[in-house]
Short mmCIF file of C-alpha atoms in Angstrom, two decimals:
data_model
loop_
_atom_site.label_atom_id
_atom_site.label_comp_id
_atom_site.label_asym_id
_atom_site.label_seq_id
_atom_site.Cartn_x
_atom_site.Cartn_y
_atom_site.Cartn_z
CA MET D 1 49.85 83.86 158.67
CA THR D 2 53.28 85.12 157.62
CA ASN D 3 56.16 84.23 155.35
CA PRO D 4 54.98 81.19 153.40
CA SER D 5 56.73 80.85 150.07
CA VAL D 6 54.17 79.96 147.47
CA PHE D 7 54.13 78.40 144.04
CA PHE D 8 51.73 80.04 141.61
CA SER D 9 49.95 79.11 138.42
CA LEU D 10 47.56 80.38 135.83
CA VAL D 11 44.02 79.17 135.37
CA ARG D 12 44.27 76.42 132.81
CA ASN D 13 43.14 72.89 132.02
CA PRO D 14 45.62 71.06 129.73
CA GLY D 15 44.28 68.92 126.94
CA GLU D 16 40.74 70.22 126.66
CA GLU D 17 39.04 72.38 124.04
CA THR D 18 35.36 73.26 124.05
CA VAL D 19 33.25 75.67 122.03
CA GLY D 20 33.38 79.17 123.47
CA ARG D 21 36.44 78.52 125.62
CA HIS D 22 40.10 79.28 125.03
CA PRO D 23 42.49 76.62 123.68
CA LEU D 24 43.81 74.44 126.51
CA ASN D 25 41.29 76.22 128.74
CA PHE D 26 43.95 78.87 129.30
CA TYR D 27 42.85 82.01 131.12
CA GLU D 28 45.41 84.49 132.35
CA SER D 29 44.96 85.59 135.94
CA PRO D 30 44.33 89.32 136.51
CA SER D 31 47.14 91.11 138.33
CA TRP D 32 44.95 91.82 141.36
CA PHE D 33 44.66 88.08 142.10
CA THR D 34 48.37 88.10 142.89
CA THR D 35 48.51 91.46 144.65
CA GLU D 36 45.54 90.60 146.87
CA LEU D 37 47.26 87.42 147.98
CA LEU D 38 50.45 89.35 148.69
CA ARG D 39 48.45 91.76 150.85
CA HIS D 40 47.44 88.90 153.12
CA VAL D 41 50.31 86.43 152.86
CA ARG D 42 53.93 87.59 152.80
CA LEU D 43 55.39 85.08 150.42
CA SER D 44 59.10 84.41 150.64
CA GLY D 45 61.81 81.93 149.76
CA VAL D 46 61.91 79.64 146.74
CA ILE D 47 58.78 79.93 144.62
CA GLY D 48 57.80 77.37 142.02
CA GLU D 49 55.24 77.93 139.24
CA PRO D 50 54.03 74.64 137.69
CA CYS D 51 51.70 76.21 135.08
CA VAL D 52 53.34 79.52 134.25
CA GLY D 53 51.42 80.33 131.05
CA HIS D 54 52.46 83.76 129.79
CA GLY D 55 53.87 84.66 133.21
CA ALA D 56 51.23 87.08 134.53
CA ILE D 57 51.70 85.87 138.10
CA ALA D 58 55.40 85.05 137.83
CA SER D 59 56.19 88.55 136.55
CA LEU D 60 54.87 90.09 139.79
CA LEU D 61 56.52 87.52 142.01
CA ARG D 62 59.84 88.36 140.38
CA VAL D 63 59.57 91.99 141.55
CA TRP D 64 58.37 90.90 145.00
CA PRO D 65 61.46 91.54 147.17
CA TYR D 66 60.96 88.47 149.35
CA THR D 67 61.25 86.03 146.45
CA LYS D 68 64.61 84.34 146.89
CA GLN D 69 64.47 82.19 143.77
CA MET D 70 61.87 81.08 141.25
CA TRP D 71 61.41 78.22 138.80
CA THR D 72 58.68 77.77 136.20
CA ASN D 73 57.00 74.92 134.33
CA ASP D 74 54.28 74.58 131.71
CA ILE D 75 52.94 71.61 129.79
CA ASP D 76 52.56 73.75 126.65
CA LEU D 77 55.78 73.42 124.64
CA HIS D 78 55.10 76.76 122.94
CA LEU D 79 55.45 78.68 126.20
CA ALA D 80 58.72 79.77 127.78
CA ALA D 81 59.43 77.90 131.01
CA ASP D 82 62.35 76.30 132.85
CA TYR D 83 60.61 72.92 132.64
CA GLN D 84 57.88 71.57 130.37
CA MET D 85 56.41 68.58 132.15
CA ASP D 86 52.98 67.34 133.13
CA ALA D 87 52.37 68.67 136.66
CA THR D 88 49.63 66.09 137.29
CA LEU D 89 52.31 63.35 137.47
CA SER D 90 54.27 62.69 140.64
CA GLU D 91 57.34 61.75 138.58
CA SER D 92 57.41 65.30 137.20
CA TRP D 93 57.49 66.73 140.70
CA ALA D 94 60.40 64.47 141.55
CA LYS D 95 62.37 66.31 138.85
CA PHE D 96 61.29 69.82 139.89
CA PRO D 97 63.68 71.73 142.21
CA ASP D 98 62.74 72.10 145.84
CA CYS D 99 60.39 74.95 146.68
CA ASP D 100 58.91 76.39 149.81
CA CYS D 101 55.41 76.43 148.36
CA THR D 102 53.42 75.94 145.18
CA ASN D 103 50.13 76.84 143.40
CA PRO D 104 48.34 74.65 140.82
CA PRO D 105 45.53 75.52 138.39
CA TYR D 106 41.84 74.85 138.80
CA ALA D 107 39.55 72.57 136.76
CA GLU D 108 39.74 68.80 136.70
CA PHE D 109 43.52 68.67 136.99
CA ALA D 110 43.65 70.78 140.15
CA ALA D 111 43.29 67.96 142.68
CA PRO D 112 46.20 65.77 141.50
CA ILE D 113 48.48 68.79 141.10
CA ILE D 114 47.59 70.12 144.55
CA LYS D 115 48.33 66.76 146.15
CA ASN D 116 51.72 66.58 144.42
CA ALA D 117 52.45 70.22 145.24
CA TYR D 118 51.57 69.77 148.90
CA GLN D 119 54.02 66.89 149.19
CA LYS D 120 56.76 68.86 147.43
CA ALA D 121 56.36 72.21 149.17
CA ARG D 122 58.35 72.83 152.32
CA VAL D 123 56.03 75.53 153.62
CA GLY D 124 52.76 75.35 151.73
CA VAL D 125 50.63 75.77 148.64
CA ALA D 126 48.54 78.62 147.24
CA ALA D 127 46.03 78.09 144.45
CA PHE D 128 43.40 80.16 142.69
CA LEU D 129 40.47 77.75 142.51
CA LEU D 130 36.72 77.82 142.10
CA THR D 131 35.29 78.28 145.58
CA SER D 132 33.40 75.03 145.06
CA PHE D 133 36.74 73.21 145.38
CA LEU D 134 35.79 72.95 149.05
CA GLU D 135 33.15 70.41 148.06
CA PRO D 136 34.42 66.97 149.15
CA CYS D 137 34.29 65.29 145.73
CA ASP D 138 35.89 61.87 145.26
CA ASP D 139 39.12 63.25 143.80
CA ARG D 140 39.88 65.43 146.84
CA ALA D 141 37.62 64.52 149.79
CA ASP D 142 40.27 62.63 151.75
CA PHE D 143 42.90 65.29 151.06
CA LEU D 144 40.61 68.11 152.21
CA GLN D 145 39.69 66.21 155.36
CA GLN D 146 43.34 65.58 156.23
CA HIS D 147 44.63 68.95 155.02
CA PRO D 148 41.94 71.65 155.12
CA PRO D 149 43.15 75.01 153.77
CA SER D 150 44.47 77.40 156.41
CA LEU D 151 43.20 80.42 154.47
CA VAL D 152 40.46 80.95 151.87
CA LEU D 153 40.58 84.42 150.30
CA ILE D 154 37.24 84.91 148.54
CA LEU D 155 37.50 87.25 145.56
CA PRO D 156 35.02 89.10 143.34
CA ARG D 157 34.11 87.48 140.03
CA PHE D 158 36.35 88.18 137.07
CA CYS D 159 35.32 87.86 133.41
CA PHE D 160 37.99 85.68 131.84
CA ARG D 161 36.22 85.28 128.49
CA LYS D 162 33.37 86.53 126.36
CA ASP D 163 30.10 84.67 125.86
CA LYS D 164 29.59 82.24 122.97
CA LYS D 165 28.52 85.08 120.70
CA GLY D 166 31.70 86.96 121.51
CA LYS D 167 29.82 90.13 122.42
CA ARG D 168 29.67 90.33 126.21
CA TRP D 169 32.12 89.42 128.91
CA ALA D 170 30.94 86.37 130.86
CA THR D 171 31.62 85.16 134.39
CA ASP D 172 31.64 81.63 135.75
CA ASN D 173 28.72 80.51 137.89
CA ILE D 174 31.02 80.33 140.91
CA THR D 175 33.60 82.88 141.99
CA ILE D 176 37.29 82.09 142.37
CA SER D 177 39.02 82.07 145.73
CA CYS D 178 42.66 81.86 146.69
CA PHE D 179 43.26 78.75 148.78
CA VAL D 180 46.35 78.63 150.98
CA TRP D 181 47.69 75.53 152.68
CA ASP D 182 50.32 76.69 155.18
CA LYS D 183 51.85 73.63 156.84
CA ARG D 184 52.77 75.72 159.89
CA ALA D 185 49.26 77.08 160.54
CA THR D 186 47.23 75.83 163.48
CA GLY D 187 43.90 77.41 162.52
CA GLN D 188 41.69 78.32 159.58
CA GLN D 189 40.60 81.71 158.26
CA ILE D 190 38.16 83.03 155.65
CA ILE D 191 38.63 86.55 154.27
CA ILE D 192 36.08 88.26 152.02
CA ARG D 193 37.48 90.83 149.58
CA PRO D 194 34.97 93.25 147.97
CA LYS D 195 36.12 94.95 144.78
CA SER D 196 36.01 98.35 146.50
CA ALA D 197 38.88 97.26 148.74
CA ILE D 198 41.09 95.85 145.98
CA ALA D 199 43.89 98.04 144.64
CA GLY D 200 44.05 97.91 140.85
CA PHE D 201 40.77 95.99 140.47
CA TYR D 202 39.40 95.50 136.95
CA LYS D 203 36.49 93.38 135.75
CA ASN D 204 37.77 91.96 132.45
CA PRO D 205 40.98 91.86 130.35
CA GLU D 206 39.96 94.92 128.31
CA GLN D 207 40.05 97.01 131.50
CA ALA D 208 43.40 95.65 132.69
CA ILE D 209 45.83 98.02 134.36
CA SER D 210 49.36 98.28 132.97
CA GLN D 211 52.17 95.96 134.02
CA GLU D 212 53.97 98.99 135.45
CA ARG D 213 50.99 99.85 137.66
CA ALA D 214 50.67 96.24 138.84
CA GLU D 215 54.35 96.24 139.79
CA GLU D 216 53.91 99.53 141.64
CA ILE D 217 51.09 98.00 143.69
CA THR D 218 53.23 94.94 144.40
CA GLN D 219 56.11 97.10 145.63
CA ALA D 220 53.76 99.28 147.72
CA ILE D 221 52.44 96.16 149.46
CA ALA D 222 55.99 95.01 150.18
CA LYS D 223 56.74 98.40 151.76
CA GLY D 224 53.59 98.26 153.89
CA GLU D 225 52.03 101.23 152.14
CA LEU D 226 48.79 99.34 151.41
CA CYS D 227 47.16 98.06 154.57
CA ASN D 228 44.42 95.43 154.58
CA ASN D 229 40.98 97.04 154.72
#
């Protein structure tokens, strides 16, 4: 699959706070989430980011040479974004600029945002979601049946947060995958990515590579210097 422009987001769940989790359920995506997607899907065109957070994904898409234009949104008024609207609402998407593709967050708000994004995107949608999103639950069963993802990129587990005692890094019970809905695709594909094959892989935020290194990897992918293996 080539040249879908995609709209990205961070892992977040607006309006929810629970013990041991970050406020607003906000978890910044590691840089290798984005670079791994770019290794397999050559994004291009107008990219929209409905839940930009601190811009971890957007910062790499801005140095990606095939990004023609980009707009950002976040429901959190304390974060810098072009728009600050609720991406679960269709009326918000009516106000967003056109985009070729889009990527919503996971958790309970993923399904309504994906449905809105799919309708808005000219080319498709990419989203980092729990792999269990494939389960045909009531909020997405009909959508998944009518619009199954064209690509599921299954990634190693990443430790977004520490355990309740704050001592050890913890992983979710289910790994995250990158789901791509390319409206032009005629087939479906599953790709497994072991950590040994991922450039710039790190297990938790404390081990994160520098922004400069992440941008170098992004540019190397654009130049074809990192082949898929």
